[in-house]
């Protein structure tokens, strides 16, 4: 593991693009694989997580190739057309890749084995095993439903109506992808709307979906099984979750102004931007447009004062991956920021609630966990920084604390910079191109 260190930056300025959206990239590959014909994907995220999904699909007979111009081509095998993989599918650090793929293979009549890195092997997979077993698959996993595991795909899958206990796009998507090769109608009723990239992408490829908004805030999605999906071109928007790191850095480093072009602004993803604006952030959005069914725009972030606010639990699904960087922003704000309804952060790439509290405390910030809430106390001053923070195999923890170091009094070091490649290859170089100062560091120096 090689570490990285970030030190106080003068000011950040520039005009950049964020890497391709990770969620949409996984889906473009998987749904492209289920189509008939050749799908061209422009702007695919070339991070480690998405590469694992591409490799797993290739191991099941799908042609997945990168062309010299950076486009990716997927030779679809049609719904139900995957072949038994000859070896274990290693999903690395990718919870999304693993969980969505478990759904996809659950209704293919073969057995496959799946594993991942130390972080992924700690994460609960029972939340996917449960619905896909109801559809006729069988999952043999380690204690606690953990990886490595085997999926025995159903030969005669049955459609279900499933109500996940939490608003999770991964659970919803796994069931819908399992529903592709299932006769009849598969329904997921989520307690609150989670990101809808799977629904938008399935429609883009020609699937039939019905959406019902419940009066109680729930959302039902019904897929008609065994559709004929046709290859389509997909233009992947920039990832709002990745844009958040240079964006918040620009808010925090005095004198900064950074524009990020082509950022995905799906309302079920972009909760962070509204939250930061409510804290007083200077964020403007220009040139809003639609790409492959997804809203995108150019977002400009300028430095200024932030004020602590309450972030209600209902907003959590639309910014679930953004709490580490929001907590960093809150550390620079004046007043208290209370973030509610964060129990799902316990089962991300790391226990993010614990990792945020540990990291902020070591950087001199007053914060606390109360139940499933996170409370960060800012005093409008730069936090001290000056700590070595464990990234805990979690890219978003690593990037969040590097951003803190760019604006804190003293440099911040993280023990593992490699984990960033899962979602944001070239992060340090991009930040340095804006005027940041992120450099390699040995972990014990
Ligand atoms: C994702 C869904 C979210 C999110 C993850 C990506 C997806 O997970 O945290 O990074 O692409 O569907 P949950 O479904 O567990 O909320």
Short mmCIF file of N, CA and C and ligand atoms in Angstrom, two decimals, residues 22-23 26-27 96 99-100 123 127 167-171 173 195 197 320-321 344 348-349 352 396, ligand 1:
data_model
loop_
_atom_site.label_atom_id
_atom_site.label_comp_id
_atom_site.label_asym_id
_atom_site.label_seq_id
_atom_site.Cartn_x
_atom_site.Cartn_y
_atom_site.Cartn_z
N UNK A 22 -19.98 5.79 -12.15
CA UNK A 22 -19.70 4.38 -11.82
C UNK A 22 -20.96 3.54 -11.90
N UNK A 23 -22.04 4.04 -11.31
CA UNK A 23 -23.30 3.27 -11.31
C UNK A 23 -23.77 3.02 -12.74
N UNK A 26 -21.48 0.42 -14.75
CA UNK A 26 -21.78 -1.01 -14.49
C UNK A 26 -23.04 -1.43 -15.26
N UNK A 27 -24.05 -0.57 -15.21
CA UNK A 27 -25.34 -0.93 -15.83
C UNK A 27 -25.23 -0.97 -17.36
N UNK A 96 -21.31 -2.83 -5.96
CA UNK A 96 -22.33 -2.68 -7.01
C UNK A 96 -22.15 -3.76 -8.07
N UNK A 99 -23.21 -7.17 -6.51
CA UNK A 99 -24.64 -7.36 -6.20
C UNK A 99 -25.49 -7.37 -7.47
N UNK A 100 -25.20 -6.49 -8.40
CA UNK A 100 -25.99 -6.48 -9.63
C UNK A 100 -25.75 -7.76 -10.43
N UNK A 123 -18.83 -7.49 3.44
CA UNK A 123 -20.12 -6.81 3.24
C UNK A 123 -21.27 -7.81 3.08
N UNK A 127 -28.77 -9.64 1.55
CA UNK A 127 -29.83 -8.76 1.06
C UNK A 127 -30.13 -9.02 -0.42
N UNK A 167 -34.08 1.38 1.27
CA UNK A 167 -34.05 1.97 -0.07
C UNK A 167 -32.66 1.76 -0.63
N UNK A 168 -32.48 0.71 -1.43
CA UNK A 168 -31.16 0.39 -1.97
C UNK A 168 -31.28 0.13 -3.46
N UNK A 169 -30.56 0.93 -4.23
CA UNK A 169 -30.57 0.74 -5.69
C UNK A 169 -29.92 -0.58 -6.06
N UNK A 170 -29.00 -1.04 -5.23
CA UNK A 170 -28.35 -2.32 -5.56
C UNK A 170 -29.33 -3.47 -5.42
N UNK A 171 -30.13 -3.47 -4.35
CA UNK A 171 -31.12 -4.55 -4.18
C UNK A 171 -32.15 -4.47 -5.31
N UNK A 173 -31.95 -3.17 -8.23
CA UNK A 173 -31.39 -3.49 -9.55
C UNK A 173 -31.13 -4.97 -9.68
N UNK A 195 -31.69 5.64 -6.50
CA UNK A 195 -31.25 6.02 -7.86
C UNK A 195 -31.89 5.10 -8.90
N UNK A 197 -31.04 4.56 -12.20
CA UNK A 197 -30.27 4.36 -13.44
C UNK A 197 -30.63 3.04 -14.12
N UNK A 320 -26.27 9.18 -0.79
CA UNK A 320 -25.78 8.18 0.18
C UNK A 320 -24.25 8.05 0.16
N UNK A 321 -23.64 8.27 -1.01
CA UNK A 321 -22.18 8.11 -1.08
C UNK A 321 -21.44 9.41 -0.74
N UNK A 344 -27.14 2.88 6.76
CA UNK A 344 -26.56 2.17 5.61
C UNK A 344 -25.05 2.44 5.45
N UNK A 348 -20.95 0.08 3.85
CA UNK A 348 -20.35 0.49 2.57
C UNK A 348 -18.94 -0.12 2.47
N UNK A 349 -18.08 0.42 1.60
CA UNK A 349 -16.75 -0.16 1.41
C UNK A 349 -16.02 -0.27 2.74
N UNK A 352 -18.48 3.48 7.16
CA UNK A 352 -18.16 4.90 6.90
C UNK A 352 -18.49 5.80 8.08
N UNK A 396 -13.75 6.58 -1.08
CA UNK A 396 -14.37 7.87 -0.74
C UNK A 396 -13.83 8.43 0.58
C1 LIG B 1 -25.21 2.05 -5.94
C2 LIG B 1 -26.11 2.11 -4.90
C3 LIG B 1 -25.76 2.56 -3.54
C4 LIG B 1 -24.42 3.26 -3.51
C5 LIG B 1 -23.38 2.55 -4.33
C6 LIG B 1 -23.82 2.46 -5.78
C7 LIG B 1 -25.66 1.58 -7.26
O1 LIG B 1 -25.70 1.43 -2.69
O2 LIG B 1 -23.96 3.40 -2.19
O3 LIG B 1 -22.14 3.21 -4.27
O4 LIG B 1 -24.95 1.82 -8.27
O5 LIG B 1 -26.74 0.99 -7.33
P1 LIG B 1 -27.01 0.85 -1.94
O6 LIG B 1 -27.87 0.24 -2.98
O7 LIG B 1 -26.48 -0.17 -0.99
O8 LIG B 1 -27.64 2.02 -1.27
#
